[in-house]
XYZ file of C-alpha atoms in Angstrom:
560
model
C -13.739 111.745 141.832
C -17.229 113.144 142.412
C -19.632 112.619 139.505
C -22.687 114.846 139.003
C -25.641 114.459 136.664
C -27.489 117.565 135.534
C -29.376 119.072 132.603
C -27.260 119.995 129.585
C -25.849 121.068 127.329
C -22.455 122.244 128.557
C -22.712 125.896 129.507
C -26.363 125.685 130.586
C -27.413 127.270 133.878
C -27.729 123.810 135.472
C -24.238 122.961 134.232
C -22.948 126.182 135.858
C -24.748 125.292 139.096
C -22.995 121.914 139.134
C -19.644 123.604 138.519
C -20.348 126.043 141.345
C -21.187 123.178 143.701
C -18.016 121.202 142.890
C -15.675 122.717 140.307
C -13.486 119.606 140.135
C -16.344 117.115 139.631
C -17.030 115.102 136.494
C -20.261 116.498 134.973
C -22.614 114.297 132.973
C -25.380 116.156 131.167
C -28.800 114.825 130.173
C -31.670 116.242 128.155
C -34.370 115.973 130.848
C -34.945 115.949 134.610
C -36.282 112.398 134.381
C -33.029 111.132 132.851
C -30.977 112.968 135.467
C -32.959 111.386 138.313
C -32.804 107.957 136.675
C -29.024 108.181 136.413
C -28.829 109.179 140.078
C -31.248 106.532 141.407
C -29.331 103.837 139.469
C -26.104 104.980 141.213
C -24.475 105.889 137.910
C -23.437 109.189 139.550
C -22.782 110.446 143.071
C -25.045 113.494 142.864
C -27.826 115.019 140.796
C -28.478 118.757 140.464
C -31.816 120.080 139.211
C -33.584 123.459 139.167
C -36.493 123.688 141.624
C -37.256 127.400 141.935
C -36.728 130.660 140.062
C -37.364 134.115 141.508
C -39.099 135.191 138.273
C -41.135 132.080 137.447
C -41.620 130.357 140.793
C -41.272 126.607 141.171
C -40.207 124.201 138.460
C -43.379 123.113 136.676
C -42.283 119.468 136.992
C -41.779 119.821 140.764
C -43.909 116.891 141.918
C -42.868 114.698 138.990
C -39.212 115.104 140.023
C -39.966 113.861 143.509
C -42.150 111.060 142.202
C -39.118 109.669 140.341
C -36.830 110.146 143.367
C -37.136 106.660 144.870
C -33.767 106.742 146.653
C -31.308 109.296 147.981
C -31.824 112.642 149.667
C -32.030 116.346 148.956
C -28.822 117.442 150.744
C -27.916 120.957 149.612
C -28.779 123.893 147.368
C -26.999 126.091 144.866
C -28.200 129.603 144.026
C -27.170 130.880 140.597
C -27.678 134.448 139.435
C -28.319 134.805 135.726
C -27.751 138.084 133.864
C -30.041 137.363 130.929
C -29.564 139.863 128.128
C -30.835 140.448 124.610
C -28.340 140.312 121.761
C -28.147 140.242 117.953
C -25.388 139.369 115.518
C -25.646 142.679 113.654
C -23.852 145.514 115.533
C -26.166 148.246 114.159
C -29.439 146.407 114.975
C -32.113 147.596 117.408
C -35.318 146.239 118.957
C -37.407 147.182 115.929
C -35.300 144.973 113.633
C -36.076 141.754 115.556
C -38.641 139.444 113.939
C -37.614 136.179 115.661
C -36.621 135.673 119.301
C -34.580 132.586 120.259
C -33.920 131.111 123.688
C -34.370 128.170 126.003
C -37.935 127.564 127.207
C -37.253 128.539 130.817
C -35.262 131.620 129.768
C -38.071 132.987 127.622
C -40.455 132.363 130.508
C -38.236 134.288 132.926
C -38.137 137.219 130.498
C -41.890 137.224 129.757
C -42.397 140.655 131.332
C -39.754 142.261 129.101
C -40.987 140.443 125.992
C -44.607 141.446 126.584
C -43.591 145.064 127.009
C -41.053 145.461 124.212
C -41.495 142.559 121.765
C -45.129 141.474 122.066
C -45.625 140.593 118.376
C -42.288 138.905 117.729
C -42.306 135.137 117.045
C -40.417 132.964 119.516
C -38.352 129.843 118.897
C -37.591 127.508 121.795
C -34.306 125.597 121.499
C -32.351 123.316 123.823
C -28.847 124.292 122.629
C -28.719 128.075 122.230
C -24.992 128.172 121.476
C -25.378 125.849 118.492
C -28.133 128.038 117.036
C -25.956 131.130 117.639
C -23.164 129.526 115.645
C -25.551 128.649 112.807
C -26.959 132.192 112.704
C -23.478 133.730 112.728
C -22.220 131.556 109.884
C -25.342 132.115 107.813
C -25.395 135.876 108.374
C -29.135 135.706 108.968
C -30.572 139.032 110.100
C -33.507 139.903 112.356
C -32.879 137.146 114.907
C -32.536 138.138 118.564
C -31.232 135.890 121.326
C -31.946 135.981 125.040
C -29.136 134.280 126.920
C -26.581 134.935 129.656
C -24.544 138.016 128.804
C -21.299 135.996 128.940
C -22.569 133.618 126.247
C -23.650 136.455 123.979
C -20.286 138.187 124.360
C -18.308 134.998 123.698
C -20.076 134.585 120.356
C -19.495 138.208 119.358
C -23.139 139.299 119.622
C -24.080 142.957 120.034
C -25.888 143.543 123.390
C -29.121 145.465 122.826
C -30.526 145.240 126.359
C -28.687 144.192 129.520
C -30.427 142.254 132.335
C -33.875 141.898 130.788
C -34.999 139.820 133.809
C -33.868 141.720 136.935
C -33.371 139.877 140.253
C -33.211 136.603 138.352
C -31.908 133.840 140.591
C -32.465 130.097 140.271
C -32.358 127.609 143.112
C -30.930 124.196 142.281
C -31.462 121.167 144.514
C -28.496 118.869 145.128
C -29.372 115.185 145.594
C -26.944 112.675 147.117
C -27.115 109.141 148.458
C -26.423 109.941 152.138
C -28.230 112.327 154.481
C -25.952 115.118 155.818
C -25.488 115.714 159.547
C -27.231 118.686 161.232
C -25.481 122.051 161.069
C -27.791 123.891 163.492
C -29.238 125.960 160.634
C -31.134 123.397 158.586
C -34.357 122.769 156.730
C -36.298 119.593 155.993
C -38.464 118.945 152.960
C -41.162 116.359 152.475
C -43.942 115.571 150.049
C -47.126 113.612 150.610
C -48.669 110.920 148.481
C -52.052 111.819 146.908
C -54.315 112.289 149.941
C -57.947 111.419 150.554
C -60.243 114.405 151.052
C -60.858 115.542 154.604
C -62.205 118.845 155.880
C -59.449 120.911 157.497
C -56.633 118.522 156.549
C -54.174 121.210 155.416
C -54.936 123.424 158.416
C -54.409 120.495 160.795
C -51.060 119.662 159.170
C -49.824 123.229 159.481
C -51.024 123.453 163.074
C -48.722 120.600 164.056
C -45.765 122.756 162.997
C -47.176 125.958 164.445
C -47.769 124.586 167.945
C -44.193 123.268 168.034
C -42.789 126.628 166.957
C -41.518 125.247 163.621
C -41.534 127.810 160.831
C -42.738 126.861 157.342
C -40.329 128.135 154.687
C -42.251 126.953 151.638
C -45.473 125.133 150.881
C -47.263 124.227 147.679
C -49.893 121.794 146.597
C -51.007 120.122 143.392
C -53.641 117.658 142.292
C -52.131 114.352 141.234
C -52.555 113.870 137.470
C -53.924 110.330 137.711
C -56.192 110.526 140.764
C -56.725 114.316 141.055
C -56.128 113.908 144.772
C -54.227 116.589 146.677
C -50.461 116.333 147.120
C -48.643 118.686 149.490
C -44.995 119.777 149.502
C -43.604 121.478 152.619
C -40.183 122.841 153.520
C -39.771 123.601 157.237
C -36.987 124.838 159.483
C -35.056 122.138 161.336
C -33.229 118.868 160.617
C -35.125 115.594 160.296
C -32.902 114.052 162.977
C -34.163 116.451 165.674
C -36.857 115.163 168.011
C -39.097 118.155 167.322
C -39.120 117.657 163.534
C -39.324 113.856 163.557
C -42.183 113.839 166.087
C -44.070 116.436 164.069
C -43.874 114.356 160.877
C -44.719 111.156 162.730
C -47.761 112.771 164.341
C -48.915 114.245 161.014
C -48.716 110.882 159.271
C -50.258 108.750 162.038
C -52.739 111.107 163.710
C -53.593 113.830 161.193
C -53.461 112.154 157.773
C -53.991 108.675 159.268
C -52.482 107.084 156.194
C -49.320 104.959 156.735
C -46.538 105.828 154.303
C -48.237 109.125 153.374
C -45.086 111.211 153.875
C -41.922 110.949 151.808
C -39.059 112.804 153.469
C -36.994 114.251 150.647
C -34.074 115.315 152.804
C -32.498 117.857 155.126
C -29.882 120.447 154.210
C -28.243 123.682 155.371
C -30.972 126.296 155.149
C -30.785 128.847 152.366
C -32.419 132.265 152.415
C -33.391 133.897 149.130
C -33.954 137.122 151.086
C -31.216 139.584 152.016
C -29.941 139.710 155.585
C -28.007 142.778 156.663
C -26.997 141.564 160.131
C -24.251 138.964 160.414
C -23.602 138.931 164.161
C -25.190 139.754 167.532
C -23.356 140.306 170.802
C -25.117 139.988 174.169
C -24.085 141.886 177.267
C -25.688 139.770 179.975
C -25.667 135.986 180.194
C -28.934 135.353 182.019
C -31.659 132.936 180.973
C -33.430 135.503 178.770
C -30.217 136.333 176.897
C -29.603 132.642 176.243
C -33.235 132.195 175.159
C -32.899 134.862 172.456
C -29.372 133.758 171.530
C -30.540 130.200 170.775
C -33.232 131.451 168.421
C -30.958 133.928 166.671
C -28.409 131.163 166.096
C -31.172 128.986 164.618
C -31.682 131.793 162.091
C -28.044 131.567 160.971
C -26.720 134.592 162.863
C -23.396 134.442 164.684
C -23.979 135.101 168.399
C -21.498 136.061 171.129
C -22.217 136.133 174.876
C -20.389 138.359 177.334
C -20.824 139.312 180.956
C -19.232 139.265 184.394
C -18.528 135.513 184.286
C -17.351 135.104 180.661
C -13.796 135.128 179.347
C -15.004 137.261 176.434
C -15.295 140.773 177.823
C -18.094 143.099 176.579
C -15.638 145.821 175.517
C -13.813 143.275 173.348
C -17.004 141.713 171.924
C -18.496 145.100 170.959
C -15.713 145.725 168.438
C -16.668 142.955 166.016
C -20.464 142.511 166.130
C -23.112 144.333 164.107
C -25.703 144.535 166.883
C -25.130 144.843 170.633
C -27.982 143.598 172.835
C -28.051 144.636 176.494
C -30.109 142.242 178.606
C -29.296 142.681 182.299
C -31.344 143.169 185.487
C -33.531 146.289 185.440
C -31.631 147.896 188.308
C -28.322 147.961 186.379
C -29.616 148.498 182.824
C -28.999 152.263 182.728
C -25.572 151.874 184.323
C -24.619 149.206 181.761
C -25.768 151.372 178.840
C -23.763 154.342 180.128
C -20.642 152.169 180.444
C -20.719 150.371 177.095
C -22.778 152.656 174.842
C -19.829 154.977 174.021
C -17.801 151.934 172.830
C -20.236 151.043 170.020
C -18.917 152.161 166.639
C -21.006 154.115 164.164
C -23.354 152.343 161.756
C -23.988 149.552 164.243
C -27.007 149.036 166.504
C -27.851 148.898 170.197
C -30.981 146.954 171.145
C -32.196 147.112 174.730
C -34.056 144.080 176.056
C -35.465 145.966 179.003
C -38.676 146.610 180.898
C -38.233 150.302 181.620
C -38.258 152.580 178.636
C -37.921 156.342 179.081
C -34.779 156.446 181.198
C -32.994 153.594 179.376
C -33.751 154.903 175.886
C -32.675 158.443 176.766
C -29.427 157.121 178.244
C -28.779 155.087 175.098
C -29.389 158.070 172.820
C -27.168 160.296 174.961
C -24.201 157.917 175.297
C -23.958 156.455 171.777
C -22.796 157.985 168.522
C -25.501 159.635 166.409
C -24.962 156.984 163.723
C -25.699 154.086 166.101
C -29.204 152.656 165.756
C -31.159 152.455 169.026
C -34.329 150.503 169.848
C -35.926 149.061 172.991
C -37.724 145.720 173.035
C -39.761 144.565 176.022
C -40.665 140.915 175.600
C -43.650 140.059 177.811
C -42.660 136.440 178.374
C -39.996 134.637 180.354
C -37.329 132.073 179.437
C -39.756 129.260 180.297
C -41.744 130.016 177.109
C -41.329 127.414 174.365
C -41.885 129.921 171.540
C -42.691 133.585 170.848
C -45.896 132.604 169.121
C -48.872 134.707 170.312
C -46.705 136.382 172.991
C -46.705 140.175 173.298
C -43.593 142.169 172.458
C -43.531 145.945 172.951
C -41.137 147.836 170.673
C -40.031 151.408 171.356
C -38.447 152.733 168.180
C -36.429 155.931 168.187
C -35.504 158.410 165.430
C -32.334 156.310 165.140
C -34.043 152.926 164.646
C -32.967 151.808 161.183
C -32.274 148.752 159.023
C -30.731 146.587 161.763
C -33.530 147.360 164.210
C -36.149 146.510 161.588
C -34.427 143.186 160.887
C -34.556 142.252 164.579
C -38.221 143.236 164.691
C -38.844 141.089 161.596
C -37.098 138.180 163.355
C -39.584 138.404 166.255
C -42.529 138.757 163.883
C -41.410 135.680 161.956
C -41.380 133.664 165.183
C -44.985 134.614 165.907
C -44.675 137.479 168.407
C -47.521 140.011 168.560
C -45.673 143.320 168.225
C -46.951 146.622 169.622
C -45.282 150.032 169.270
C -45.105 152.568 172.097
C -43.387 155.850 172.821
C -41.042 155.778 175.828
C -43.445 157.590 178.157
C -46.468 155.624 176.962
C -44.615 152.356 177.503
C -43.695 153.176 181.106
C -47.286 154.230 181.801
C -48.790 151.088 180.291
C -46.287 148.806 182.010
C -47.350 150.451 185.242
C -50.767 148.976 184.499
C -49.551 145.684 183.065
C -46.716 144.832 185.470
C -45.971 147.256 188.301
C -49.471 147.627 189.732
C -50.435 143.906 189.540
C -47.115 142.967 191.172
C -47.576 145.502 193.975
C -51.150 144.285 194.553
C -50.002 140.646 194.653
C -47.299 141.385 197.235
C -49.659 143.513 199.324
C -52.351 140.807 199.148
C -49.924 138.159 200.411
C -48.882 140.468 203.268
C -52.561 140.992 204.173
C -53.212 137.251 204.261
C -50.214 136.755 206.546
C -51.207 139.574 208.898
C -54.716 138.125 209.233
C -53.491 134.525 209.531
C -55.464 133.387 206.487
C -54.072 130.079 205.202
C -53.889 128.742 201.652
C -56.601 126.217 202.533
C -58.877 129.076 203.620
C -58.385 130.786 200.259
C -59.134 127.640 198.240
C -62.332 126.897 200.142
C -63.757 130.426 200.107
C -62.916 131.715 196.610
C -65.270 132.067 193.688
C -63.856 131.597 190.194
C -63.750 135.372 189.797
C -61.916 135.980 193.076
C -59.368 133.332 192.111
C -57.871 135.606 189.418
C -55.916 137.860 191.831
C -55.045 134.776 193.898
C -53.490 133.156 190.823
C -51.497 136.324 190.097
C -50.309 136.404 193.706
C -49.222 132.755 193.500
C -47.259 133.381 190.313
C -45.367 136.334 191.786
C -44.442 134.339 194.881
C -43.343 131.164 193.084
C -40.697 132.724 190.825
C -37.538 134.805 191.238
C -38.368 137.451 193.896
C -35.651 139.825 192.656
C -37.344 140.076 189.243
C -40.581 141.301 190.798
C -38.752 143.521 193.287
C -37.050 145.250 190.353
C -40.376 145.616 188.517
C -41.841 147.414 191.526
C -38.710 149.566 191.877
C -38.704 150.993 188.348
C -38.983 154.745 187.982
C -40.791 156.633 185.250
C -44.459 157.098 184.429
C -45.397 153.703 185.879
C -45.123 155.190 189.396
C -48.038 157.468 188.620
C -50.254 154.459 187.955
C -49.597 152.978 191.413
C -49.997 156.341 193.159
C -53.281 157.063 191.329
C -54.510 153.573 192.207
C -53.823 154.093 195.914
C -55.652 157.425 195.815
C -58.646 155.905 194.021
C -58.686 152.905 196.362
C -58.915 155.291 199.304
C -61.856 157.079 197.648
C -63.661 153.793 197.015
C -63.129 152.583 200.583
C -64.523 155.852 201.968
C -67.674 155.401 199.812
C -67.913 151.747 200.827
C -67.550 152.573 204.534
C -70.389 155.072 204.131
C -72.525 152.455 202.338
C -72.849 154.817 199.356
C -74.313 152.256 196.959
C -75.524 154.832 194.433
C -72.186 156.651 193.949
C -70.323 153.332 193.797
C -72.707 152.076 191.096
C -72.211 155.316 189.141
C -68.449 154.848 189.363
C -68.700 151.319 187.954
C -70.981 152.475 185.103
C -68.629 155.353 184.275
C -65.655 152.940 184.214
C -67.546 150.541 181.932
C -68.221 153.339 179.419
C -64.505 154.192 179.318
C -63.487 150.560 178.892
C -65.955 150.178 175.938
C -68.437 147.419 175.163
C -66.133 145.666 172.685
C -63.310 145.433 175.232
C -65.608 144.090 177.943
C -67.192 141.514 175.607
C -63.781 140.235 174.480
C -62.467 140.015 178.058
C -65.623 138.251 179.237
C -65.126 135.608 176.544
C -61.600 135.085 177.852
C -62.903 134.959 181.419
C -65.436 132.286 180.468
C -62.671 130.198 178.902
C -60.552 130.534 182.060
C -63.602 129.719 184.213
C -64.108 126.529 182.242
C -60.553 125.410 182.946
C -60.629 126.478 186.595
C -64.006 124.810 187.104
C -62.521 121.477 186.047
C -59.584 121.907 188.425
C -61.598 122.753 191.539
């Protein structure tokens, strides 16, 4: 039978956490965290359960000391326990003004500090380890004026009158479960580690965090403390992912060997199914469209603990069937069939669910979604400006078009992208189409036209390489990118309707005007045009872009 060591006495919050973890286990209580860990490390028990975090107080004040004593075993799971702490007295006719002594466990009084400071600031406090025993003594002695803060169930069991219910709102405690064997990955895991006291080095913490950031690993928790003996910095980090994955293990190995440069500096505490103290409203996503971009998003949503279903022309799960039992439907199909797909499946989405469009064209698709879905269906468009080759969303642009019906589910999806590092921008439908005409449609059309011009004039790739300046290489690079990837993607970009067409048409008109001035050798008017354009673009924009251009020039200069 499973044996668990935890902090007593029987009935304590830690005792309840152990019961919640395994209700048929044999529980052995101890008076301190140190004794619990000692019992576990000596293999007297199978597991140890200790509090590590409280939503009211933060981390356990003995956090680093706990891990210092943990010389064997792993942190393998967590238990979250809600505690309805209430204020009670033995006398049924008592009120707050009659209290002259407040009794409770040390951590309980700390969690209720806000209430005590507001309502009982001058009342003496008595910290005890066994509240129930003191309750029994008070009851038998008929002593008046003593108030207790304890779980409401405990107060009721001892016949105490409840003066105030839930004096520490949103009070949840996280308990760590320690066992002797590391659990296998679940796909939704976290890894924790702590460092030894570290030697001082400028930028050490930043460099450590950067190793996670550049790999797209999210930090769930981080704290630091100066070691009592040496006063050197110790760091605790909890990050998403299992220690057995190549990404996590290589990150920790690189941090220890290359960043800290101190062998044995990292103690991996364990890996466990990830817990989220925050509330998630979405349980499941369903994709219509099984292309590379759908799979890219699906993988990352699954890593966040969401259930994900894929449906499309080639799947046994049909979209009309999938729609019935998911919270959010995501349509991610080629641009040319997006509107048709929305019109077909939008009416099937039940009220109080959401439709998110992963699409590049906004006005027509959003209007179709609003027209074909129920008024209680949330609608939002997301245009991710990266492809499935991207390793992460970090520092990538994502354009979000919210509608009057974008609600809680849409905001949660937006928060998911923000968490993964995307730079989010908000547009209206018309504004988005216009700007994407500048950002995608026009550059694509220019690239295709440029390639056609080179072919018509029999200019080879070698000719381009030998006669290009660094500046003239920019459009050449864009042309190369368009012609080295899926041609249908770029054909569909150029074929989109909406305000983006105006950008291309206006460009052609302005190009004609410029060529007429150039043919006439009108240097003055051309110079005036350039100056006028520069004023519209603004000095700050030009300075920032020139800095980027210099950085690109540096790279290109090394390659040529």
